[in-house]
């Protein structure tokens, strides 16, 4: 019966999603076709996870979900959210550093920072500020769809002049209505006592879902939610990050280390072009599996020459790696797994496999980057994939490193239309950003090792040989018997002492009585 329930639940969810779409078409779309952006309508009709997000946030009440969809899509059309980009936002807003994405909390959720002291209420700029917040949220939604955010209001050195109640209400609506299921928690750090009344008003705007996600923390308490590596020094952290613009702060993805050494960046490569030996070594490490002598590389010939070696090497390389179970359908590559790589502390849990499938008619160049390059080895970390072919990428923990929910991997891919004889590093320098497909994977830490550790602590005898267990049990029984005998002996001695005292008292009482009787019998 337990196996049937999830299936029935899935069917119910599918029915709710279909009902929501039908009612949206019949009740909202027919009478107001110009009220929404057609791109948003199309996404609502095709993206089940989007509809599910609205339903979940409204506890699967279709009426409430439809109101939320109507308000959300109307807002997106009014603010032109689909067309917001870096060039449509005033440059000075980026330069202030009042709002940005950087770092992760202890649960692996991205941090969305609001530096309250840098905000000044101004009616002339309020629309641009709202679009600025929408820019960051939309940017993150496209990069990591379905992943929640932790909002951090840094109230350090802020006062009443920095609090814009209308703007705060707008931010709350972004998570309450416009981006369902985006909010992991909202942390208000170091709030001055003078702003207590203002935040009481803010709480009245929050629904019960959002109130449960609200956290007030001092500078010392904030480390309960965010590790010191992602906290600035004024909060007791060690993060040396300093916001500056341009460029926009990203996820700090870096090139990982492959099995045959670190991969050198393009800048380092350019600075050493004069040294042929060094250049050859760098190109060899950049392509990971293939030793490249000339600068110009024919990847088709190269793949044919090394095909037999690759087959044997690939099977050995992927042995013991965790196989992916889900797939993300991309424009150039299908990526498996779709969302996360899983690692644990056991010896068989230190490898995960990424499988890339080319779905276009040309070669596709790819490279893998990570936010924790010292912890992981990636092989191959950069190469190309033939049309209709697949590539297995092994990601393994290095040495005694432990995976963390904050770790991320970025897969970048671009179509090579003229790949007959093309240098891979030069290709990545010249390819336009608009033609690069990006897909992010988060890290999932397995809990399989923890129950074993717990059981060992609770009953360490389970890990001993049988003979030793029997000996320990016998010793425990002897010890228990000895303890009981000692207790009985102590009790016996105590009783003997009490009896002696009672006898002495009785003798003294008898003597006293005799003395009193003798005194009474004497003649007066």
Coordinates of C-alpha atoms in Angstrom, one line a residue:
X1 CA 0.0 0.0 0.0
X2 CA 2.9 2.3 0.7
X3 CA 4.1 2.0 -2.9
X4 CA 0.7 3.1 -4.2
X5 CA 0.4 6.3 -2.2
X6 CA 3.2 8.3 -3.9
X7 CA 1.8 7.3 -7.3
X8 CA -1.7 8.5 -6.2
X9 CA -0.1 11.7 -4.9
X10 CA 1.6 12.3 -8.2
X11 CA -1.7 11.8 -10.1
X12 CA -3.4 14.3 -7.8
X13 CA -0.7 16.8 -8.4
X14 CA -1.0 16.3 -12.2
X15 CA -4.7 16.9 -11.9
X16 CA -4.2 20.0 -9.9
X17 CA -1.7 21.4 -12.4
X18 CA -4.0 20.6 -15.3
X19 CA -7.0 22.1 -13.5
X20 CA -5.0 25.3 -12.8
X21 CA -4.0 25.7 -16.5
X22 CA -7.6 25.1 -17.7
X23 CA -9.1 27.6 -15.4
X24 CA -6.3 30.1 -16.2
X25 CA -7.2 29.8 -19.9
X26 CA -10.9 30.0 -19.3
X27 CA -11.2 32.5 -16.5
X28 CA -8.1 34.8 -16.9
X29 CA -6.6 34.5 -20.3
X30 CA -9.7 35.0 -22.5
X31 CA -10.7 38.3 -21.1
X32 CA -7.2 39.9 -20.7
X33 CA -4.9 38.6 -23.4
X34 CA -2.9 41.8 -23.3
X35 CA -2.5 41.8 -19.6
X36 CA 0.3 39.3 -19.6
X37 CA 3.5 38.8 -21.5
X38 CA 3.1 35.9 -24.0
X39 CA 6.4 34.5 -22.9
X40 CA 5.1 34.1 -19.4
X41 CA 1.9 32.5 -20.6
X42 CA 3.8 30.0 -22.7
X43 CA 6.0 29.1 -19.8
X44 CA 3.0 28.6 -17.5
X45 CA 1.5 26.3 -20.1
X46 CA 4.7 24.1 -20.5
X47 CA 6.6 24.3 -17.2
X48 CA 5.0 22.0 -14.6
X49 CA 7.4 23.0 -11.9
X50 CA 6.3 26.7 -12.2
X51 CA 2.6 25.8 -11.7
X52 CA 3.5 23.4 -8.9
X53 CA 5.4 26.2 -7.2
X54 CA 2.3 28.4 -7.1
X55 CA 0.1 25.5 -5.9
X56 CA 2.6 24.5 -3.2
X57 CA 2.8 28.1 -1.8
X58 CA -1.0 28.2 -1.7
X59 CA -1.3 24.8 -0.1
X60 CA -2.8 23.3 -3.3
X61 CA -5.8 25.6 -3.3
X62 CA -6.4 26.3 -7.0
X63 CA -8.5 29.5 -6.4
X64 CA -5.6 31.0 -4.3
X65 CA -3.0 29.8 -6.8
X66 CA -4.9 31.5 -9.7
X67 CA -5.0 34.8 -7.8
X68 CA -1.3 34.5 -7.2
X69 CA -0.6 33.7 -10.9
X70 CA -2.7 36.6 -12.1
X71 CA -0.9 39.1 -9.8
X72 CA 2.5 37.7 -10.6
X73 CA 2.1 37.7 -14.4
X74 CA 0.6 41.1 -14.4
X75 CA 3.6 42.4 -12.4
X76 CA 6.0 40.8 -14.8
X77 CA 4.3 42.5 -17.7
X78 CA 4.1 45.9 -16.0
X79 CA 7.8 45.9 -15.0
X80 CA 9.0 44.2 -18.2
X81 CA 10.8 41.6 -16.2
X82 CA 11.6 39.4 -19.3
X83 CA 13.5 42.2 -20.9
X84 CA 15.3 43.5 -17.8
X85 CA 19.1 43.2 -18.2
X86 CA 22.2 44.9 -17.0
X87 CA 22.0 47.7 -19.6
X88 CA 18.4 48.6 -18.6
X89 CA 19.4 49.3 -15.0
X90 CA 21.1 52.6 -14.1
X91 CA 24.8 52.0 -13.6
X92 CA 25.0 53.8 -10.3
X93 CA 22.7 51.2 -8.7
X94 CA 25.2 48.5 -9.4
X95 CA 28.0 50.6 -8.1
X96 CA 26.4 51.3 -4.7
X97 CA 26.6 47.6 -3.8
X98 CA 23.3 47.9 -1.8
X99 CA 21.9 44.6 -3.3
X100 CA 23.8 41.6 -4.6
X101 CA 24.1 37.8 -4.5
X102 CA 27.1 36.2 -2.9
X103 CA 27.9 33.1 -0.8
X104 CA 25.8 30.4 0.8
X105 CA 24.2 29.6 4.1
X106 CA 24.9 26.4 6.0
X107 CA 22.1 24.6 4.2
X108 CA 23.6 25.5 0.8
X109 CA 21.1 28.3 -0.1
X110 CA 22.4 31.3 -2.0
X111 CA 22.6 34.5 0.0
X112 CA 20.8 37.6 -1.2
X113 CA 22.3 40.6 0.6
X114 CA 20.6 43.9 1.3
X115 CA 22.9 46.5 2.8
X116 CA 20.2 48.7 4.4
X117 CA 22.5 51.6 5.4
X118 CA 23.2 52.2 1.7
X119 CA 19.5 52.7 0.9
X120 CA 18.1 56.1 0.9
X121 CA 14.4 56.7 0.3
X122 CA 13.8 58.6 -2.9
X123 CA 10.4 58.6 -4.8
X124 CA 12.2 59.5 -8.1
X125 CA 14.2 56.2 -8.1
X126 CA 11.8 53.8 -6.5
X127 CA 10.8 52.2 -9.8
X128 CA 14.4 51.7 -10.9
X129 CA 15.1 50.2 -7.5
X130 CA 12.3 47.7 -7.8
X131 CA 13.5 46.7 -11.3
X132 CA 17.0 46.3 -9.8
X133 CA 15.7 43.8 -7.3
X134 CA 13.8 42.0 -10.0
X135 CA 16.9 41.9 -12.1
X136 CA 18.8 39.9 -9.4
X137 CA 15.9 37.6 -8.7
X138 CA 15.3 36.8 -12.4
X139 CA 19.1 36.3 -13.0
X140 CA 19.2 33.8 -10.2
X141 CA 16.0 32.1 -11.3
X142 CA 17.5 31.4 -14.7
X143 CA 20.8 30.2 -13.3
X144 CA 19.5 27.9 -10.5
X145 CA 15.8 27.2 -11.2
X146 CA 13.9 25.9 -8.3
X147 CA 16.7 26.7 -5.7
X148 CA 15.6 28.8 -2.7
X149 CA 17.4 32.0 -1.5
X150 CA 18.2 33.2 2.0
X151 CA 17.6 36.9 2.2
X152 CA 20.0 38.8 4.6
X153 CA 19.1 42.3 5.7
X154 CA 22.4 43.8 7.1
X155 CA 21.1 46.5 9.4
X156 CA 24.5 47.6 10.6
X157 CA 24.8 51.4 11.1
X158 CA 21.3 51.9 9.7
X159 CA 18.6 54.2 11.0
X160 CA 15.1 55.5 10.3
X161 CA 16.3 57.4 7.2
X162 CA 17.3 54.1 5.6
X163 CA 14.0 52.4 6.1
X164 CA 11.6 52.7 3.1
X165 CA 8.4 50.8 4.1
X166 CA 7.1 50.8 0.5
X167 CA 10.3 49.3 -0.8
X168 CA 10.4 46.7 2.0
X169 CA 6.8 45.7 1.2
X170 CA 7.8 45.3 -2.4
X171 CA 10.7 43.0 -1.5
X172 CA 8.3 40.9 0.6
X173 CA 5.8 40.6 -2.2
X174 CA 8.6 39.4 -4.5
X175 CA 8.9 36.3 -2.4
X176 CA 5.2 36.1 -1.3
X177 CA 3.7 36.4 -4.7
X178 CA 6.1 36.9 -7.7
X179 CA 8.6 34.2 -7.0
X180 CA 6.9 31.3 -5.1
X181 CA 9.0 28.9 -3.1
X182 CA 12.1 31.1 -3.5
X183 CA 12.4 32.1 0.1
X184 CA 14.4 29.8 2.4
X185 CA 14.5 32.2 5.2
X186 CA 14.9 36.0 5.9
X187 CA 17.6 37.0 8.4
X188 CA 17.5 40.5 9.9
X189 CA 21.0 41.1 11.4
X190 CA 21.8 43.6 14.1
X191 CA 18.6 45.6 13.9
X192 CA 18.7 48.8 16.0
X193 CA 16.0 49.0 18.7
X194 CA 14.6 52.2 17.2
X195 CA 13.4 50.1 14.2
X196 CA 11.4 47.6 16.2
X197 CA 8.1 49.4 15.5
X198 CA 8.8 49.4 11.8
X199 CA 9.4 45.7 11.7
X200 CA 6.2 45.0 13.6
X201 CA 4.4 46.6 10.7
X202 CA 6.5 44.6 8.2
X203 CA 5.5 41.3 10.0
X204 CA 1.8 42.2 9.6
X205 CA 2.4 42.2 5.8
X206 CA 3.9 38.7 5.9
X207 CA 1.7 35.6 5.5
X208 CA 2.0 32.7 7.9
X209 CA 4.4 30.9 5.5
X210 CA 6.8 33.9 5.4
X211 CA 6.6 34.7 9.2
X212 CA 7.8 31.1 9.9
X213 CA 10.9 31.9 7.8
X214 CA 11.8 35.2 9.6
X215 CA 14.9 35.2 11.8
X216 CA 16.2 38.1 13.9
X217 CA 19.9 37.7 14.8
X218 CA 22.7 39.6 16.4
X219 CA 26.2 39.7 14.9
X220 CA 27.1 36.7 17.1
X221 CA 23.9 34.8 16.5
X222 CA 24.0 35.0 12.7
X223 CA 26.7 32.3 12.6
X224 CA 23.9 29.9 13.5
X225 CA 22.7 30.2 9.9
X226 CA 25.8 31.3 7.9
X227 CA 29.3 30.0 8.3
X228 CA 32.1 32.5 8.9
X229 CA 33.6 31.8 5.4
X230 CA 30.6 33.7 3.9
X231 CA 30.2 36.4 6.6
X232 CA 32.0 39.8 6.4
X233 CA 34.5 40.7 9.1
X234 CA 32.1 43.2 10.8
X235 CA 29.8 40.1 11.5
X236 CA 32.7 38.1 12.9
X237 CA 33.3 36.3 9.6
X238 CA 36.4 35.6 7.5
X239 CA 35.0 36.4 4.0
X240 CA 37.3 38.8 2.2
X241 CA 34.8 39.5 -0.5
X242 CA 34.5 43.1 -1.5
X243 CA 31.7 44.2 -3.8
X244 CA 32.8 46.1 -6.8
X245 CA 31.3 46.8 -10.2
X246 CA 31.9 45.9 -13.0
X247 CA 31.7 43.0 -13.3
X248 CA 28.7 41.5 -11.5
X249 CA 29.7 39.2 -8.7
X250 CA 28.9 35.6 -9.6
X251 CA 29.3 32.2 -7.9
X252 CA 33.1 32.4 -7.9
X253 CA 33.3 29.4 -10.2
X254 CA 36.9 28.4 -10.8
X255 CA 38.7 25.8 -12.9
X256 CA 39.0 22.5 -11.0
X257 CA 42.1 20.4 -10.8
X258 CA 42.2 17.4 -13.1
X259 CA 44.1 14.2 -12.4
X260 CA 47.2 15.3 -14.2
X261 CA 47.6 18.7 -12.5
X262 CA 45.9 22.1 -12.3
X263 CA 44.4 23.6 -15.4
X264 CA 45.9 27.0 -16.2
X265 CA 43.6 29.9 -16.9
X266 CA 43.6 31.6 -20.3
X267 CA 45.4 34.7 -18.9
X268 CA 48.3 32.6 -17.6
X269 CA 48.3 30.8 -21.0
X270 CA 48.7 34.0 -22.9
X271 CA 51.6 35.2 -20.7
X272 CA 53.6 32.1 -21.5
X273 CA 53.0 31.7 -25.2
X274 CA 56.7 32.3 -25.9
X275 CA 57.8 29.1 -24.1
X276 CA 57.0 26.1 -26.3
X277 CA 57.6 23.4 -23.7
X278 CA 55.4 25.1 -21.1
X279 CA 52.8 25.9 -23.7
X280 CA 52.6 22.2 -24.7
X281 CA 52.3 21.1 -21.1
X282 CA 49.5 23.5 -20.4
X283 CA 47.6 22.5 -23.5
X284 CA 48.0 18.9 -22.5
X285 CA 46.6 19.6 -19.0
X286 CA 43.8 21.8 -20.5
X287 CA 42.5 18.9 -22.6
X288 CA 42.9 16.5 -19.7
X289 CA 43.0 13.2 -21.5
X290 CA 44.7 14.1 -24.8
X291 CA 48.4 15.0 -25.3
X292 CA 48.4 17.9 -27.7
X293 CA 51.6 18.9 -29.5
X294 CA 50.6 21.4 -32.2
X295 CA 48.6 24.4 -31.2
X296 CA 46.0 23.7 -33.9
X297 CA 44.0 20.6 -33.0
X298 CA 41.8 18.5 -35.2
X299 CA 39.5 17.1 -32.6
X300 CA 37.9 14.6 -35.1
X301 CA 41.2 13.0 -36.0
X302 CA 42.2 13.1 -32.4
X303 CA 39.1 11.3 -31.2
X304 CA 39.5 8.6 -33.9
X305 CA 43.2 8.0 -33.0
X306 CA 42.4 7.6 -29.3
X307 CA 39.1 5.9 -29.4
X308 CA 40.3 2.4 -28.4
X309 CA 42.4 3.8 -25.5
X310 CA 39.5 6.0 -24.4
X311 CA 37.1 3.0 -24.1
X312 CA 39.4 1.1 -21.8
X313 CA 40.4 4.1 -19.8
X314 CA 36.8 5.3 -19.4
X315 CA 35.6 2.1 -17.9
X316 CA 38.4 2.1 -15.4
X317 CA 37.9 5.8 -14.7
X318 CA 34.1 5.6 -14.1
X319 CA 34.4 2.4 -11.9
X320 CA 32.9 3.1 -8.5
X321 CA 31.4 6.4 -9.5
X322 CA 27.8 7.1 -8.5
X323 CA 25.6 6.9 -11.6
X324 CA 23.1 9.7 -12.3
X325 CA 19.4 9.0 -12.3
X326 CA 17.9 12.2 -13.7
X327 CA 18.5 14.3 -16.8
X328 CA 18.4 18.0 -17.7
X329 CA 17.4 18.5 -21.3
X330 CA 19.5 21.4 -22.6
X331 CA 19.7 23.2 -25.9
X332 CA 23.1 21.7 -26.8
X333 CA 23.7 19.0 -24.2
X334 CA 21.6 16.7 -22.1
X335 CA 23.2 16.7 -18.6
X336 CA 22.9 13.9 -16.2
X337 CA 22.2 14.3 -13.3
X338 CA 19.8 17.2 -13.6
X339 CA 20.3 19.0 -10.3
X340 CA 22.8 17.6 -7.9
X341 CA 25.9 15.4 -7.4
X342 CA 25.9 13.2 -4.4
X343 CA 28.9 12.5 -2.2
X344 CA 29.4 10.8 1.2
X345 CA 32.2 9.9 3.6
X346 CA 32.5 6.3 2.6
X347 CA 35.1 5.1 0.2
X348 CA 32.5 4.1 -2.3
X349 CA 30.8 7.6 -2.1
X350 CA 33.7 9.8 -3.1
X351 CA 33.0 9.7 -6.9
X352 CA 30.1 11.0 -8.9
X353 CA 29.5 10.7 -12.6
X354 CA 28.3 13.5 -15.0
X355 CA 27.1 12.3 -18.4
X356 CA 26.9 14.8 -21.3
X357 CA 25.0 13.9 -24.5
X358 CA 25.4 16.0 -27.6
X359 CA 21.9 16.8 -29.1
X360 CA 23.0 19.0 -32.0
X361 CA 24.6 18.3 -35.4
X362 CA 27.9 19.9 -34.6
X363 CA 30.7 19.3 -32.1
X364 CA 30.0 20.9 -28.7
X365 CA 32.9 22.2 -26.6
X366 CA 32.4 22.0 -22.9
X367 CA 34.2 22.8 -19.6
X368 CA 33.4 22.2 -16.0
X369 CA 34.1 24.7 -13.2
X370 CA 33.5 24.6 -9.5
X371 CA 33.3 26.9 -6.4
X372 CA 35.7 24.5 -4.5
X373 CA 38.6 23.7 -6.9
X374 CA 40.9 22.5 -4.2
X375 CA 38.4 19.8 -3.0
X376 CA 37.5 18.1 -6.3
X377 CA 39.3 16.4 -9.2
X378 CA 37.4 16.5 -12.5
X379 CA 38.3 14.3 -15.5
X380 CA 38.0 15.5 -18.2
X381 CA 37.4 19.0 -17.1
X382 CA 37.5 20.4 -20.7
X383 CA 37.0 18.8 -24.1
X384 CA 34.5 18.4 -26.8
X385 CA 31.6 16.0 -27.6
X386 CA 30.9 14.6 -31.1
X387 CA 27.4 14.8 -32.6
X388 CA 25.2 12.1 -31.1
X389 CA 27.9 11.0 -28.8
X390 CA 28.2 11.2 -25.0
X391 CA 31.1 12.0 -22.6
X392 CA 31.5 10.6 -19.1
X393 CA 33.0 13.1 -16.6
X394 CA 34.2 11.7 -13.2
X395 CA 34.1 14.2 -10.3
X396 CA 35.9 12.8 -7.2
X397 CA 36.7 14.2 -3.8
X398 CA 40.4 14.8 -3.3
X399 CA 42.3 13.3 -0.3
X400 CA 40.4 13.7 2.9
X401 CA 38.2 16.5 1.6
X402 CA 34.5 16.5 2.5
X403 CA 31.7 17.6 0.3
X404 CA 29.5 20.6 1.4
X405 CA 26.0 21.7 0.4
X406 CA 27.6 25.1 -0.5
X407 CA 29.7 23.5 -3.3
X408 CA 28.5 24.1 -6.9
X409 CA 29.5 23.0 -10.3
X410 CA 29.0 24.9 -13.6
X411 CA 28.9 23.1 -16.9
X412 CA 29.5 25.5 -19.9
X413 CA 28.9 24.4 -23.5
X414 CA 29.1 26.0 -26.9
X415 CA 28.5 24.7 -30.4
X416 CA 31.6 24.5 -32.6
X417 CA 30.3 25.1 -36.1
X418 CA 33.8 24.9 -37.7
X419 CA 35.5 22.4 -35.6
X420 CA 37.8 20.8 -38.3
X421 CA 40.9 22.6 -37.0
X422 CA 40.3 24.9 -34.1
X423 CA 42.2 25.6 -30.9
X424 CA 39.9 25.0 -27.9
X425 CA 41.3 27.7 -25.7
X426 CA 41.0 30.3 -28.5
X427 CA 37.5 29.1 -29.2
X428 CA 36.4 29.9 -25.6
X429 CA 37.9 33.4 -25.9
X430 CA 36.0 34.2 -29.0
X431 CA 32.6 32.5 -28.5
X432 CA 29.9 35.1 -27.7
X433 CA 28.4 34.8 -24.2
X434 CA 24.9 34.6 -25.8
X435 CA 25.9 31.3 -27.5
X436 CA 27.1 29.6 -24.3
X437 CA 24.8 27.1 -22.5
X438 CA 25.2 27.1 -18.8
X439 CA 23.9 24.5 -16.3
X440 CA 24.6 24.4 -12.6
X441 CA 24.7 21.4 -10.3
X442 CA 24.6 21.6 -6.5
X443 CA 26.2 19.2 -4.1
X444 CA 24.2 16.8 -1.9
X445 CA 25.9 15.2 1.1
X446 CA 24.8 11.7 1.8
X447 CA 23.9 10.7 5.4
X448 CA 24.6 7.0 5.0
X449 CA 27.7 7.0 7.3
X450 CA 26.0 8.8 10.2
X451 CA 23.7 5.9 11.4
X452 CA 26.8 3.6 11.6
X453 CA 28.7 6.1 13.7
X454 CA 25.7 6.6 16.0
X455 CA 25.2 2.9 16.5
X456 CA 28.8 2.4 17.3
X457 CA 28.6 5.1 20.0
X458 CA 25.4 3.7 21.4
X459 CA 26.7 0.1 21.4
X460 CA 30.4 -0.3 20.6
X461 CA 30.3 -4.0 21.3
X462 CA 28.6 -4.6 18.0
X463 CA 31.9 -4.1 16.2
X464 CA 33.8 -6.6 18.4
X465 CA 34.5 -10.3 17.7
X466 CA 32.0 -12.7 19.2
X467 CA 34.5 -14.2 21.7
X468 CA 35.3 -10.7 23.0
X469 CA 31.7 -9.8 23.3
X470 CA 31.0 -12.9 25.4
X471 CA 33.9 -12.1 27.7
X472 CA 32.8 -8.5 28.1
X473 CA 29.3 -9.7 29.0
X474 CA 30.6 -12.1 31.6
X475 CA 32.8 -9.4 33.1
X476 CA 29.8 -7.1 33.2
X477 CA 27.8 -9.7 35.0
X478 CA 30.5 -10.3 37.6
X479 CA 30.9 -6.6 38.1
X480 CA 27.1 -6.3 38.7
X481 CA 27.1 -9.1 41.2
X482 CA 30.0 -7.6 43.1
X483 CA 28.3 -4.3 43.2
X484 CA 25.1 -5.9 44.6
X485 CA 27.1 -7.8 47.3
X486 CA 28.9 -4.6 48.3
X487 CA 25.6 -2.9 48.6
X488 CA 24.2 -5.7 50.7
X489 CA 27.3 -5.7 52.9
X490 CA 27.1 -1.9 53.4
X491 CA 23.4 -2.2 54.3
X492 CA 24.2 -5.0 56.8
X493 CA 27.0 -3.0 58.5
X494 CA 24.7 0.0 58.7
X495 CA 22.0 -2.0 60.4
X496 CA 24.6 -3.4 62.9
X497 CA 25.7 0.1 63.8
X498 CA 22.1 1.2 64.2
X499 CA 21.4 -1.8 66.5
X500 CA 24.5 -1.0 68.7
X501 CA 23.4 2.6 69.1
X502 CA 19.8 1.4 70.0
X503 CA 21.3 -1.0 72.6
X504 CA 23.4 1.8 74.2
X505 CA 20.4 4.1 74.3
X506 CA 18.3 1.4 76.0
X507 CA 21.0 0.7 78.6
X508 CA 21.2 4.4 79.3
X509 CA 17.5 4.7 79.6
X510 CA 17.4 1.7 82.1
X511 CA 20.2 3.3 84.2
X512 CA 18.3 6.6 84.2
X513 CA 15.1 4.8 85.3
X514 CA 16.9 3.0 88.1
X515 CA 18.4 6.3 89.2
X516 CA 15.0 8.0 89.3
X517 CA 13.4 5.1 91.2
X518 CA 16.2 5.1 93.7
X519 CA 15.8 8.8 94.3
X520 CA 12.0 8.5 94.7
X521 CA 12.4 5.8 97.4
X522 CA 14.7 7.8 99.6
X523 CA 13.0 9.3 102.7
X524 CA 12.3 12.9 102.4

